[in-house]
Each structure stands twice: as structure tokens, then as C-alpha cells.
Amino acid sequence: MSAIAQLNDVAVKSMLTKTHKLLINNQWVESASGETFEVYDPSTGTVMANAAAGNEQDVNKAVKAARKAFESGHWSEMTPSDRGKILWKLADLLEENLEEFATLESLDNGKPLTIARAADVPLAVDLFRYMAGWATKIEGKTIPISVPYTPGAKYLAYTVREPVGVVAQIIPWNFPLLMAAWKLGPALAAGNTVILKPAEQTPMSALRLGDLVLEAGFPEGVVNIITGFGEDTGAPLAAHPDVDKVAFTGSTEVGKMIVKAAAGNLKKVTLELGGKSPNVVFKDADLETAIPNAASAIFFNHGQCCCAGSRLYVEQEIFDKVVAGVAEHAGNIKLGCGLDPDTDMGPLVSEEQFSRVTGFIDSGQTEGAKVATGGKRHGGEGYFVEPTVLVDTNPNMKVVREEIFGPVVTAMPFKDPEEIIPIANNTNYGLAAGVWTQDIGKAHRLASHIKAGTVWINCYNIFDAALPFGGYKESGWGREMGGDILEAYTQVKSVCVQV
Ligand code: NAI
Ligand code: MG
């Protein structure tokens, strides 16, 4: 019997049996075309739910609602304290329904329920609370000015930070709820109105979040949620002349398309794109922690992390030991359905990702890489791929240059601690990096020279709502989280008064 058939959570079951609608202007409505699309259980490849397939007409309707809500001032001119309270309420409601959200997330994405319960949902709750606190702290400055061409005149000059306006947010499927929170939290704290477009692979948690948006008391049109395919809903949002800003997380390829689409009305753009992050282990590292963490740096979330430590560089003398240790960890990872409490790693999210990742493993071998462990499909159904370690690679191979977005790491030795900086930076990406050493000077030297938005020293995959995250180079524009994200959702107005 499939895991879904055994489910006894009534709330989750009801999410699976209904055909989902779009949230526009605080109403659940059918798509303009009346069309729907199928949502798959990646552990079996079978259909588990249906959602409304939005198109340009739905986008226009949602943008109109968001524009009306923004111009009405019901949200942007609400007191910051009241705005914060509604965001906090959303966090409380999410927390109250933690188990339901964790189960939905596990079913939809394939990730272990234990992970969704411990990480995805609590991090989303925390993000909303953190951003609720910011609502009352978005401040301008008073600026002493001199104005040489008006001698003797006196001025009071100050800046205010105002919301950007109507914001489109297009998110991926690897952390569906958390990506929704990363996007919605700061945009709403700053007083913007939003159209959120979840990934077509994983719409469930965003749809359920829509119910909580209504319950939390957001005014009409402040949060709109449009499900559908990228070309039908994402593309018209990115191009829409009445959208003031687009925030995107996903592939670098689509990120570049968003930039072009946004040029029509020069809307503001922030992008959180792919990565090919180096994880560097020196021979003076504490290998007891470095080895299991090097494994989880790549295998966490099945490697479907933009910051996955996918290029593992190990100092020559300890290379064999570290590779053997990471391979052993990989071999011990139990693959299975996300809902099974014994599962360490679930399936990849979709057939498309399954083909992409297994295609990369094949291409690595064709180009001469060797499989130290893994390398194959797991089981006969669903999109499971074995945790895989590739060795004997060279810097020109596709598996070393391109983002795989699956449980596949390339392990490479290096000789000289000085040579590792250019090697680590030999990529178009710059999202994250890991450094493992007990030499504090060396650790900070690397942190300063690696071109990446986040450097983890003697740890990996550490996230917090207060800590900015984002990319150098082709990994993106702007930051998520922390106080820095608010710059992306506000604009500065200078006011100058002659006194
Ligand atoms: P994608 O970039 O196509 O999808 C991400 C989001 O963009 C989805 O909501 C999708 O519907 C939307 N989208 C697709 N085409 C669009 C368009 N023309 N205009 C506007 N929105 C559009 O990513 P996909 O195809 O799911 O995955 C492909 C690769 O992208 C992965 O193998 C991985 O390398 C990378 N990726 C990176 C992520 C990250 O966290 N940075 C997340 C997901 C994927
Ligand atoms: Mg795509």
C-alpha cells in the first residue's frame, strides 16, 4: 500500500482530494481557462492532487487586485505595528499546523517528513516572526546638507523608505514553503502587495498557506497566489507592465530570461540562482566532523540545494581517507518514501530532475570520472537516485562545471593550500563555500578570498532568518533574509524642506 493510502491526517487528505484554485483578492477562484494540472507524488510518480493552471488572464487579474490593494493604502499605510501583528499571526497559525505542513511538504517534494518537521516548517515560522519584527524598524535618516549654491539657506533633509509596490515572486520546488516565506516575509513587512507563483512541481504548501493568509487577516489583494507553469504564469508576471518588482529563485537560465522580461518597464529584479559551491577540507581539519558534514553538505535535501557543497576539495594527504568516509556515509543513507520515519533521503522531485541528474552521472563517466559509490537509480518506481561520489574528475568536465542539483559530489585532491583559492573560484557561480581547518588564520584568509555570498567555516548549511544569503557572480542579484533583504523591497525617498 502506498504511503498516501496509509495517511490518517484528515487535513492533509482533504488537501489531496480537492482541486485547488487560485487565490486572488482574498477569494479562491478557478483559473480563467478552467484548466488544471496534475501534482505528482515523486516517490511513486502517481498523481496525488490537481491544481488550477493559471495563465496570462489570471496574472492580469491578480496584478490588478494587488495594484488596487497597494494604492488603497490598506496595507502599506497600516501602522507598522499592526502589519507586524498580522505577519506574526501568520507565523502562529503556521506553527499550530506544523504537522500538516510538514506532511504536505514531504508528500509533494519527497523530502523526509522528519526534515520538513525539524527544518522547513520551523524555519518558515521563524522567518515570518523575524520579518514581523522588522515592520516597525524600517527607518530613514536625517541628513545634514550644505548646498553651496544657496549660501545662507537652511534645510531639513531626510529620507524615508517606502515599499516598492506590486511585487511578483516566483519560487522553486526544493524548499517550497520556506522559499514562500523567504519571499513573502520581507515584502509584506515593508508594505508591498504580492503575487506569489509556486513551482508547478510543488504547489501544495503555498496553497495551504493561502488559507492561513485569509485567517491571519491580510486585507484583500495583499497576497495573491497563482499556480501554474513557468511559461504561462511566471513569464507574464515577469513581463507585466504594472508589476514594480520581480523576485525569482530558480535556474540561472530562467533568471536570465526574467532579467530580459523585466526590461520592458525596468522593474526591480532580485535573483537567487544556482551554485557549484566548493567545500574545502584541509589536512589539519577535525575529520570526525568534517567527513560527515562534507557528506551532508551535498546529500542534504537530496542535493537539491542551490548552496550544496557539490565540489569537494580535499588536501592530498587525507584525500583517500575523506573520500572513503564520505562514501561510507553515502552508503549508509536509507532511501525511501519521505513519510517513512526511517527514511534519510527521499526521491528527487520530478521525472525531469531524475533524468537530468542521472544524465549528469552518465556524462561524468563518459568523460572519464569514476564512481566511488552510488551512481544508479534506486528501486523500480519513483525518482530515487543513489547518493553518489565521483572521483578522477578534471576541471573541464560538465559534472565539475555545471550545477547537478542532485545527490552527486565530485571529490578532488589539492596539494598546496595556496593553490586552492583560484580552484575554488574557478566557476561562474558564487553562492556558498565551506572551509574545514583548525588554523583560524587560514580559515579567515579563505573566507576573504572566496567569491561567494556565504562562507561556512567548520560547519555547512547553517541558515538563520537574520543572516543574509545570496550570490556573487551568476548566482544572483541581491540577498534574501536579514536586514539586507529589506533594501530590495523598499525604495528611498529624499525629502528636503527649506526651514
Ligand atoms: P526553473 O528555473 O525552470 O523553475 C523555477 C521557477 O521558475 C518555477 O516556479 C517555474 O515555474 C518558474 N519558471 C520557469 N520558466 C519560467 C519563465 N520563462 N518565466 C518565469 N518563470 C519561469 O527551474 P527547474 O526547471 O525546476 O529546475 C532546473 C534547474 O534549475 C535545476 O536542476 C537546478 O539546477 C536549478 N534550480 C535552482 C534552484 C535554486 O534554489 N537556486 C531551485 C530550483 C532549480
Ligand atoms: Mg525549468
Coordinates of C-alpha atoms and ligand atoms in Angstrom, one line a residue:
M1 CA 0.0 0.0 0.0
S2 CA 1.4 3.4 -0.9
A3 CA 2.2 5.9 1.9
I4 CA -0.6 8.2 0.8
A5 CA -3.2 5.4 1.2
Q6 CA -2.0 4.9 4.7
L7 CA -2.3 8.6 5.6
N8 CA -4.6 9.2 8.5
D9 CA -4.2 13.0 8.7
V10 CA -7.6 14.3 7.8
A11 CA -6.4 17.8 6.9
V12 CA -3.8 16.5 4.6
K13 CA -6.2 14.1 3.0
S14 CA -8.6 16.9 2.2
M15 CA -5.8 18.8 0.5
L16 CA -5.2 15.8 -1.7
T17 CA -8.8 15.2 -2.7
K18 CA -9.8 18.7 -3.7
T19 CA -9.0 20.5 -7.0
H20 CA -7.1 23.6 -5.9
K21 CA -7.9 27.1 -7.0
L22 CA -6.0 30.4 -7.3
L23 CA -6.0 33.0 -4.5
I24 CA -6.9 36.4 -6.0
N25 CA -8.2 39.3 -3.9
N26 CA -8.8 37.0 -0.9
Q27 CA -11.1 34.7 -3.0
W28 CA -10.3 31.2 -4.1
V29 CA -11.2 31.2 -7.8
E30 CA -10.9 28.8 -10.8
S31 CA -8.3 29.6 -13.5
A32 CA -9.7 31.7 -16.3
S33 CA -9.3 28.8 -18.7
G34 CA -10.8 26.3 -16.2
E35 CA -7.7 24.2 -16.8
T36 CA -5.9 22.3 -14.1
F37 CA -2.6 20.4 -13.9
E38 CA -1.5 17.3 -12.1
V39 CA 0.7 17.2 -9.0
Y40 CA 2.8 14.1 -8.6
D41 CA 3.9 12.0 -5.6
P42 CA 7.6 11.7 -6.5
S43 CA 8.1 8.5 -4.5
T44 CA 5.8 6.7 -6.9
G45 CA 5.3 9.0 -9.9
T46 CA 1.5 8.8 -9.4
V47 CA -0.9 11.8 -9.4
M48 CA -1.8 12.9 -5.9
A49 CA -3.7 16.2 -6.4
N50 CA -4.8 18.7 -9.0
A51 CA -4.2 22.5 -9.1
A52 CA -5.5 25.3 -11.2
A53 CA -3.3 26.1 -14.2
G54 CA -3.0 29.9 -14.3
N55 CA -2.4 31.9 -17.5
E56 CA -1.9 35.5 -18.5
Q57 CA -5.5 36.4 -17.8
D58 CA -5.2 35.1 -14.3
V59 CA -2.0 37.0 -13.9
N60 CA -3.7 40.2 -15.1
K61 CA -6.5 39.7 -12.6
A62 CA -4.0 39.1 -9.7
V63 CA -1.9 42.1 -10.6
K64 CA -5.0 44.3 -10.8
A65 CA -6.0 43.1 -7.3
A66 CA -2.5 43.7 -5.9
R67 CA -2.3 47.1 -7.5
K68 CA -5.7 48.1 -6.1
A69 CA -4.7 46.9 -2.6
F70 CA -1.4 48.7 -2.8
E71 CA -2.9 52.0 -3.9
S72 CA -5.7 51.8 -1.3
G73 CA -3.0 52.0 1.4
H74 CA -4.9 49.4 3.4
W75 CA -1.6 47.5 3.9
S76 CA 1.2 50.0 3.1
E77 CA -0.3 52.7 5.3
M78 CA -1.5 50.4 8.1
T79 CA 0.6 51.1 11.2
P80 CA 3.8 49.1 11.1
S81 CA 2.9 47.6 14.4
D82 CA -0.4 46.2 13.0
R83 CA 1.3 44.9 9.9
G84 CA 3.8 43.2 12.1
K85 CA 1.0 41.6 14.2
I86 CA -0.7 40.1 11.1
L87 CA 2.7 38.6 10.0
W88 CA 3.2 37.3 13.5
K89 CA -0.3 35.8 13.4
L90 CA 0.6 34.0 10.2
A91 CA 3.6 32.6 11.9
D92 CA 1.5 31.4 14.8
L93 CA -1.0 29.7 12.5
L94 CA 1.7 28.0 10.6
E95 CA 3.2 26.7 13.8
E96 CA -0.2 25.5 15.0
N97 CA -0.4 23.5 11.8
L98 CA 3.2 22.4 11.7
E99 CA 2.5 18.7 11.4
E100 CA 0.1 19.2 8.5
F101 CA 2.5 21.4 6.6
A102 CA 5.4 19.1 7.2
T103 CA 3.4 16.2 5.8
L104 CA 2.3 18.1 2.8
E105 CA 5.8 19.2 2.1
S106 CA 7.1 15.7 2.4
L107 CA 4.5 14.3 0.1
D108 CA 4.8 17.0 -2.5
N109 CA 8.6 17.4 -2.6
G110 CA 9.6 13.9 -1.5
K111 CA 11.8 15.1 1.4
P112 CA 11.8 13.2 4.7
L113 CA 8.9 14.2 7.0
T114 CA 11.5 14.3 9.8
I115 CA 13.4 17.0 7.9
A116 CA 10.3 19.0 7.0
R117 CA 9.2 18.9 10.6
A118 CA 12.6 19.9 12.0
A119 CA 13.7 22.4 9.4
D120 CA 11.4 23.5 6.6
V121 CA 8.3 24.5 8.7
P122 CA 10.1 25.9 11.8
L123 CA 12.4 27.9 9.6
A124 CA 9.4 29.4 7.8
V125 CA 7.7 30.2 11.1
D126 CA 10.9 31.9 12.4
L127 CA 11.3 33.9 9.2
F128 CA 7.8 35.3 9.4
R129 CA 8.4 36.2 13.1
Y130 CA 11.8 37.8 12.3
M131 CA 10.2 39.9 9.5
A132 CA 7.2 40.8 11.6
G133 CA 9.7 42.5 13.9
W134 CA 11.2 44.4 11.1
A135 CA 7.9 46.0 10.2
T136 CA 8.4 48.6 12.9
K137 CA 12.1 49.2 12.2
I138 CA 12.3 50.3 8.6
E139 CA 13.8 53.7 9.1
G140 CA 15.2 56.6 7.0
K141 CA 17.9 59.1 8.0
T142 CA 18.2 62.8 8.6
I143 CA 21.0 64.2 6.5
P144 CA 22.8 67.4 7.1
I145 CA 23.2 69.1 3.7
S146 CA 25.3 72.1 2.6
V147 CA 24.1 73.1 -0.9
P148 CA 26.9 75.5 -2.0
Y149 CA 24.8 77.4 -4.5
T150 CA 22.2 78.7 -1.9
P151 CA 24.5 80.3 0.7
G152 CA 22.8 81.1 4.0
A153 CA 19.7 78.9 3.3
K154 CA 18.8 76.2 5.9
Y155 CA 17.2 72.9 5.2
L156 CA 15.9 69.9 6.9
A157 CA 16.6 66.9 4.7
Y158 CA 15.5 63.3 5.5
T159 CA 14.9 60.0 3.8
V160 CA 12.0 57.6 4.1
R161 CA 12.0 54.0 3.0
E162 CA 8.8 53.3 1.1
P163 CA 7.6 50.0 -0.3
V164 CA 8.3 49.3 -4.0
G165 CA 4.7 48.5 -4.8
V166 CA 3.3 45.4 -6.5
V167 CA 5.8 42.5 -6.3
A168 CA 5.8 39.2 -8.3
Q169 CA 7.6 36.4 -6.5
I170 CA 8.5 33.2 -8.5
I171 CA 9.8 30.3 -6.4
P172 CA 11.2 26.8 -6.9
W173 CA 10.3 23.4 -5.6
N174 CA 13.3 22.4 -3.4
F175 CA 12.0 24.1 -0.2
P176 CA 8.5 25.1 -1.3
L177 CA 7.2 26.5 1.9
L178 CA 10.5 28.0 3.1
M179 CA 11.0 29.8 -0.3
A180 CA 7.5 31.2 0.0
A181 CA 8.3 32.5 3.5
W182 CA 11.7 34.0 2.4
K183 CA 9.9 35.9 -0.3
L184 CA 6.6 36.9 1.4
G185 CA 8.0 37.8 4.8
P186 CA 10.2 40.8 3.9
A187 CA 7.9 42.0 1.0
L188 CA 4.9 42.2 3.3
A189 CA 6.8 43.6 6.3
A190 CA 7.8 46.5 4.1
G191 CA 4.2 47.1 2.9
N192 CA 4.3 45.7 -0.6
T193 CA 1.5 43.7 -2.1
V194 CA 2.4 40.3 -3.7
I195 CA 1.6 37.8 -6.4
L196 CA 3.3 34.5 -5.4
K197 CA 3.9 31.9 -8.0
P198 CA 4.8 28.5 -6.6
A199 CA 6.7 25.9 -8.7
E200 CA 4.3 23.6 -10.7
Q201 CA 6.0 20.6 -9.1
T202 CA 5.2 21.6 -5.5
P203 CA 2.2 23.9 -5.1
M204 CA 0.6 22.3 -2.1
S205 CA 2.1 24.1 0.9
A206 CA 1.8 27.5 -0.7
L207 CA -1.9 26.8 -1.4
R208 CA -2.5 25.7 2.2
L209 CA -0.6 28.9 3.3
G210 CA -3.2 30.8 1.3
D211 CA -5.9 29.6 3.8
L212 CA -3.8 30.9 6.6
V213 CA -3.3 34.2 4.9
L214 CA -7.1 34.6 4.9
E215 CA -7.3 33.5 8.5
A216 CA -4.5 35.9 9.7
G217 CA -6.4 38.9 8.4
F218 CA -4.4 40.3 5.5
P219 CA -6.6 42.9 3.6
E220 CA -8.0 42.0 0.2
G221 CA -5.4 41.7 -2.6
V222 CA -2.3 41.9 -0.4
V223 CA -1.3 38.3 -1.0
N224 CA -2.3 36.6 -4.2
I225 CA -1.2 33.0 -5.1
I226 CA -1.2 31.9 -8.7
T227 CA -0.3 28.3 -9.5
G228 CA 0.7 27.2 -13.0
F229 CA 3.6 26.6 -15.3
G230 CA 6.6 28.9 -15.7
E231 CA 5.9 30.0 -19.3
D232 CA 2.1 30.5 -18.7
T233 CA 2.2 32.3 -15.3
G234 CA 5.9 33.2 -14.4
A235 CA 6.7 34.7 -17.7
P236 CA 3.7 37.1 -17.9
L237 CA 4.4 38.1 -14.3
A238 CA 8.0 39.0 -15.1
A239 CA 6.9 41.0 -18.1
H240 CA 3.9 42.7 -16.7
P241 CA 4.0 46.5 -17.1
D242 CA 2.2 47.0 -13.8
V243 CA 4.5 44.9 -11.6
D244 CA 7.1 47.0 -9.9
K245 CA 9.5 44.3 -8.8
V246 CA 10.1 40.6 -9.5
A247 CA 11.9 38.3 -7.1
F248 CA 13.0 35.0 -8.5
T249 CA 14.6 31.8 -7.2
G250 CA 15.4 29.0 -9.6
S251 CA 17.7 28.2 -12.5
T252 CA 20.3 30.6 -13.9
E253 CA 18.8 30.1 -17.3
V254 CA 15.3 31.3 -16.3
G255 CA 16.9 34.0 -14.1
K256 CA 18.5 35.5 -17.3
M257 CA 15.1 35.3 -19.0
I258 CA 13.5 37.2 -16.1
V259 CA 16.0 40.0 -16.5
K260 CA 15.1 40.4 -20.1
A261 CA 11.4 40.2 -19.4
A262 CA 11.7 42.8 -16.7
A263 CA 13.4 45.3 -19.1
G264 CA 10.0 46.4 -20.5
N265 CA 9.1 48.6 -17.5
L266 CA 12.6 48.4 -15.9
K267 CA 11.1 46.7 -12.9
K268 CA 13.4 46.0 -10.0
V269 CA 14.8 42.5 -10.0
T270 CA 16.4 40.2 -7.4
L271 CA 17.6 36.7 -8.3
E272 CA 18.7 33.7 -6.3
L273 CA 20.1 31.3 -8.7
G274 CA 22.2 28.2 -9.0
G275 CA 25.5 27.3 -7.4
K276 CA 28.5 25.0 -7.6
S277 CA 29.8 25.5 -4.2
P278 CA 33.4 24.4 -3.2
N279 CA 33.8 22.6 0.1
V280 CA 37.5 22.6 1.1
V281 CA 38.9 20.1 3.6
F282 CA 42.5 20.8 4.9
K283 CA 44.6 18.1 6.4
D284 CA 44.5 19.9 9.8
A285 CA 40.7 19.7 9.9
D286 CA 38.9 17.8 12.6
L287 CA 37.9 14.9 10.3
E288 CA 35.5 13.5 12.8
T289 CA 33.2 16.4 12.0
A290 CA 34.5 17.3 8.5
I291 CA 33.7 14.0 7.0
P292 CA 30.0 13.6 8.0
N293 CA 29.5 17.3 7.3
A294 CA 31.1 17.0 3.8
A295 CA 28.5 14.2 3.2
S296 CA 25.5 16.2 4.4
A297 CA 26.7 19.3 2.6
I298 CA 25.9 17.6 -0.6
F299 CA 23.3 14.9 0.4
F300 CA 21.0 17.2 2.5
N301 CA 17.7 17.6 0.6
H302 CA 19.0 15.0 -1.9
G303 CA 21.5 17.6 -3.2
Q304 CA 18.6 19.8 -4.3
C305 CA 20.1 22.8 -2.6
C306 CA 21.4 25.8 -4.5
C307 CA 24.2 26.0 -2.0
A308 CA 25.0 22.2 -2.0
G309 CA 28.7 21.5 -1.4
S310 CA 29.0 19.8 -4.7
R311 CA 32.7 20.3 -5.4
L312 CA 34.6 18.6 -2.5
Y313 CA 38.3 19.6 -2.5
V314 CA 40.5 17.6 -0.1
E315 CA 44.2 18.1 0.7
Q316 CA 46.1 15.3 -1.0
E317 CA 47.5 13.5 2.2
I318 CA 43.9 12.9 3.5
F319 CA 42.1 12.5 0.2
D320 CA 41.6 8.7 0.3
K321 CA 40.5 8.8 3.9
V322 CA 38.0 11.6 3.4
V323 CA 36.6 10.1 0.2
A324 CA 36.2 6.7 1.9
G325 CA 34.5 8.3 4.8
V326 CA 32.1 10.3 2.6
A327 CA 31.4 7.2 0.5
E328 CA 30.7 5.2 3.7
H329 CA 28.2 7.9 4.8
A330 CA 26.6 7.8 1.4
G331 CA 26.3 4.0 1.5
N332 CA 24.5 4.2 4.9
I333 CA 21.9 6.7 3.7
K334 CA 18.5 5.0 3.7
L335 CA 16.4 5.9 0.6
G336 CA 12.7 5.7 0.9
C337 CA 9.3 7.5 0.8
G338 CA 9.5 10.8 2.7
L339 CA 6.7 9.7 5.1
D340 CA 8.6 6.6 6.3
P341 CA 10.2 7.5 9.6
D342 CA 13.3 5.5 8.7
T343 CA 14.0 7.4 5.5
D344 CA 17.1 9.6 5.3
M345 CA 16.7 10.6 1.7
G346 CA 13.6 10.6 -0.5
P347 CA 13.2 10.7 -4.2
L348 CA 14.2 13.6 -6.5
V349 CA 11.3 16.0 -7.1
S350 CA 10.3 15.0 -10.6
E351 CA 10.9 12.8 -13.6
E352 CA 12.6 15.8 -15.3
Q353 CA 15.1 16.2 -12.4
F354 CA 15.6 12.4 -12.3
S355 CA 16.6 12.4 -15.9
R356 CA 18.8 15.5 -15.5
V357 CA 20.7 14.1 -12.5
T358 CA 21.2 10.6 -14.0
G359 CA 22.2 12.2 -17.2
F360 CA 24.9 14.1 -15.4
I361 CA 26.2 10.9 -13.7
D362 CA 26.4 9.2 -17.2
S363 CA 28.1 12.2 -18.7
G364 CA 30.7 12.2 -15.9
Q365 CA 31.5 8.6 -16.6
T366 CA 31.7 9.2 -20.3
E367 CA 34.2 11.9 -19.7
G368 CA 36.3 9.6 -17.6
A369 CA 35.2 10.1 -14.0
K370 CA 34.9 7.0 -11.7
V371 CA 32.1 6.3 -9.4
A372 CA 33.4 5.7 -5.8
T373 CA 29.9 4.9 -4.6
G374 CA 26.3 5.2 -5.8
G375 CA 25.8 6.2 -9.4
K376 CA 22.5 4.4 -10.1
R377 CA 18.8 4.6 -9.8
H378 CA 17.3 3.2 -6.6
G379 CA 14.3 0.9 -6.8
G380 CA 11.9 0.4 -9.7
E381 CA 9.4 3.3 -9.1
G382 CA 9.7 6.9 -8.1
Y383 CA 12.6 9.2 -8.8
F384 CA 15.2 7.8 -6.4
V385 CA 18.9 8.3 -7.1
E386 CA 21.7 6.8 -5.0
P387 CA 23.9 9.2 -3.2
T388 CA 26.9 9.4 -5.5
V389 CA 30.6 10.2 -5.1
L390 CA 32.6 10.8 -8.3
V391 CA 36.4 10.8 -8.4
D392 CA 39.1 11.1 -11.1
T393 CA 37.4 14.2 -12.5
N394 CA 39.1 17.2 -14.2
P395 CA 38.0 20.9 -14.1
N396 CA 36.7 20.8 -17.6
M397 CA 34.1 18.1 -17.1
K398 CA 30.4 19.0 -17.1
V399 CA 30.0 17.4 -13.7
V400 CA 32.5 19.8 -12.2
R401 CA 31.4 22.9 -14.0
E402 CA 27.6 22.7 -14.0
E403 CA 25.0 22.6 -11.3
I404 CA 23.7 19.0 -11.0
F405 CA 21.1 19.6 -8.3
G406 CA 21.1 16.1 -7.1
P407 CA 23.0 13.8 -4.6
V408 CA 26.2 13.8 -6.6
V409 CA 29.5 15.2 -5.4
T410 CA 32.8 15.4 -7.3
A411 CA 35.8 14.8 -4.9
M412 CA 39.1 16.3 -6.0
P413 CA 42.5 16.4 -4.3
F414 CA 44.7 19.5 -4.0
K415 CA 48.3 19.8 -3.0
D416 CA 49.1 23.3 -1.9
P417 CA 46.9 25.4 0.4
E418 CA 47.8 28.4 -1.7
E419 CA 46.5 26.9 -5.0
I420 CA 43.0 26.2 -3.6
I421 CA 41.7 29.7 -3.8
P422 CA 41.8 30.0 -7.6
I423 CA 40.5 26.5 -7.9
A424 CA 37.6 27.2 -5.5
N425 CA 36.8 30.3 -7.5
N426 CA 37.0 28.6 -10.9
T427 CA 33.2 28.7 -11.5
N428 CA 30.6 31.1 -12.9
Y429 CA 28.7 30.7 -9.6
G430 CA 29.3 32.2 -6.2
L431 CA 26.6 31.2 -3.8
A432 CA 28.4 29.5 -0.9
A433 CA 31.5 27.7 0.2
G434 CA 32.8 25.5 3.1
V435 CA 36.2 25.5 4.7
W436 CA 37.4 22.9 7.2
T437 CA 40.6 23.6 9.1
Q438 CA 41.7 24.3 12.7
D439 CA 44.0 27.1 11.6
I440 CA 42.0 30.2 12.2
G441 CA 44.2 32.4 10.1
K442 CA 43.9 30.1 7.1
A443 CA 40.1 29.9 7.6
H444 CA 39.6 33.7 7.5
R445 CA 42.1 34.1 4.6
L446 CA 39.9 31.7 2.6
A447 CA 36.7 33.4 3.7
S448 CA 38.1 36.7 2.5
H449 CA 39.3 35.4 -0.9
I450 CA 36.4 33.0 -1.9
K451 CA 34.0 34.8 -4.1
A452 CA 30.7 33.6 -2.6
G453 CA 27.8 35.2 -0.7
T454 CA 28.2 32.8 2.2
V455 CA 31.3 31.0 3.6
W456 CA 30.8 28.4 6.3
I457 CA 33.8 27.6 8.4
N458 CA 33.8 24.2 10.2
C459 CA 30.1 24.0 9.5
Y460 CA 27.8 23.8 6.5
N461 CA 24.1 24.6 5.6
I462 CA 23.6 26.9 8.6
F463 CA 20.7 29.2 7.9
D464 CA 19.0 31.8 10.0
A465 CA 16.4 34.4 9.3
A466 CA 18.8 37.1 10.5
L467 CA 21.7 36.0 8.2
P468 CA 21.8 37.3 4.7
F469 CA 22.0 34.7 1.9
G470 CA 22.6 35.2 -1.8
G471 CA 25.0 35.1 -4.6
Y472 CA 28.1 36.5 -6.1
K473 CA 28.7 36.3 -9.9
E474 CA 26.0 34.3 -11.7
S475 CA 24.4 33.0 -8.5
G476 CA 22.2 36.1 -8.4
W477 CA 21.4 39.7 -7.5
G478 CA 20.6 40.8 -4.0
R479 CA 20.2 38.9 -0.8
E480 CA 17.5 37.0 1.0
M481 CA 16.9 37.3 4.7
G482 CA 18.5 39.5 7.3
G483 CA 18.0 43.3 7.4
D484 CA 19.7 43.5 3.9
I485 CA 16.7 42.0 2.1
L486 CA 14.5 45.0 3.1
E487 CA 16.6 47.1 0.7
A488 CA 15.2 45.0 -2.1
Y489 CA 11.6 45.7 -1.0
T490 CA 11.8 49.4 -0.3
Q491 CA 12.9 52.4 -2.1
V492 CA 14.4 55.6 -0.7
K493 CA 12.7 58.9 -1.0
S494 CA 14.6 62.1 -0.1
V495 CA 12.6 64.9 1.3
C496 CA 14.1 68.3 1.5
V497 CA 12.4 71.2 3.4
Q498 CA 13.7 74.8 3.5
V499 CA 13.3 76.0 7.1
Ligands
NAI1 P1 13.2 26.8 -13.2 O1 14.1 27.9 -13.1 O2 12.6 26.5 -14.6 O3 11.9 26.9 -12.2 C1 11.8 27.8 -11.1 C2 10.5 28.6 -11.1 O4 10.5 29.4 -12.3 C3 9.3 27.8 -11.2 O5 8.3 28.4 -10.4 C4 8.9 27.8 -12.6 O6 7.6 27.6 -12.9 C5 9.3 29.2 -13.0 N1 9.6 29.5 -14.4 C6 10.0 28.6 -15.3 N2 10.2 29.2 -16.5 C7 9.9 30.5 -16.4 C8 9.8 31.6 -17.2 N3 10.1 31.5 -18.5 N4 9.5 32.8 -16.7 C9 9.2 32.9 -15.4 N5 9.2 31.9 -14.6 C10 9.5 30.7 -15.0 O7 13.9 25.5 -12.6 P2 13.6 24.0 -12.9 O8 13.4 23.8 -14.4 O9 12.5 23.5 -12.0 O10 15.0 23.3 -12.5 C11 16.1 23.3 -13.4 C12 17.4 23.6 -12.7 O11 17.3 24.8 -12.0 C13 17.7 22.6 -11.5 O12 18.3 21.4 -12.0 C14 18.6 23.4 -10.7 O13 19.9 23.3 -11.3 C15 18.1 24.8 -10.9 N6 17.3 25.3 -9.7 C16 17.9 26.1 -8.8 C17 17.1 26.4 -7.7 C18 17.7 27.3 -6.6 O14 17.3 27.2 -5.5 N7 18.5 28.2 -7.0 C19 15.8 25.9 -7.4 C20 15.3 25.1 -8.5 C21 16.0 24.8 -9.6
MG2 MG 12.6 24.9 -15.9

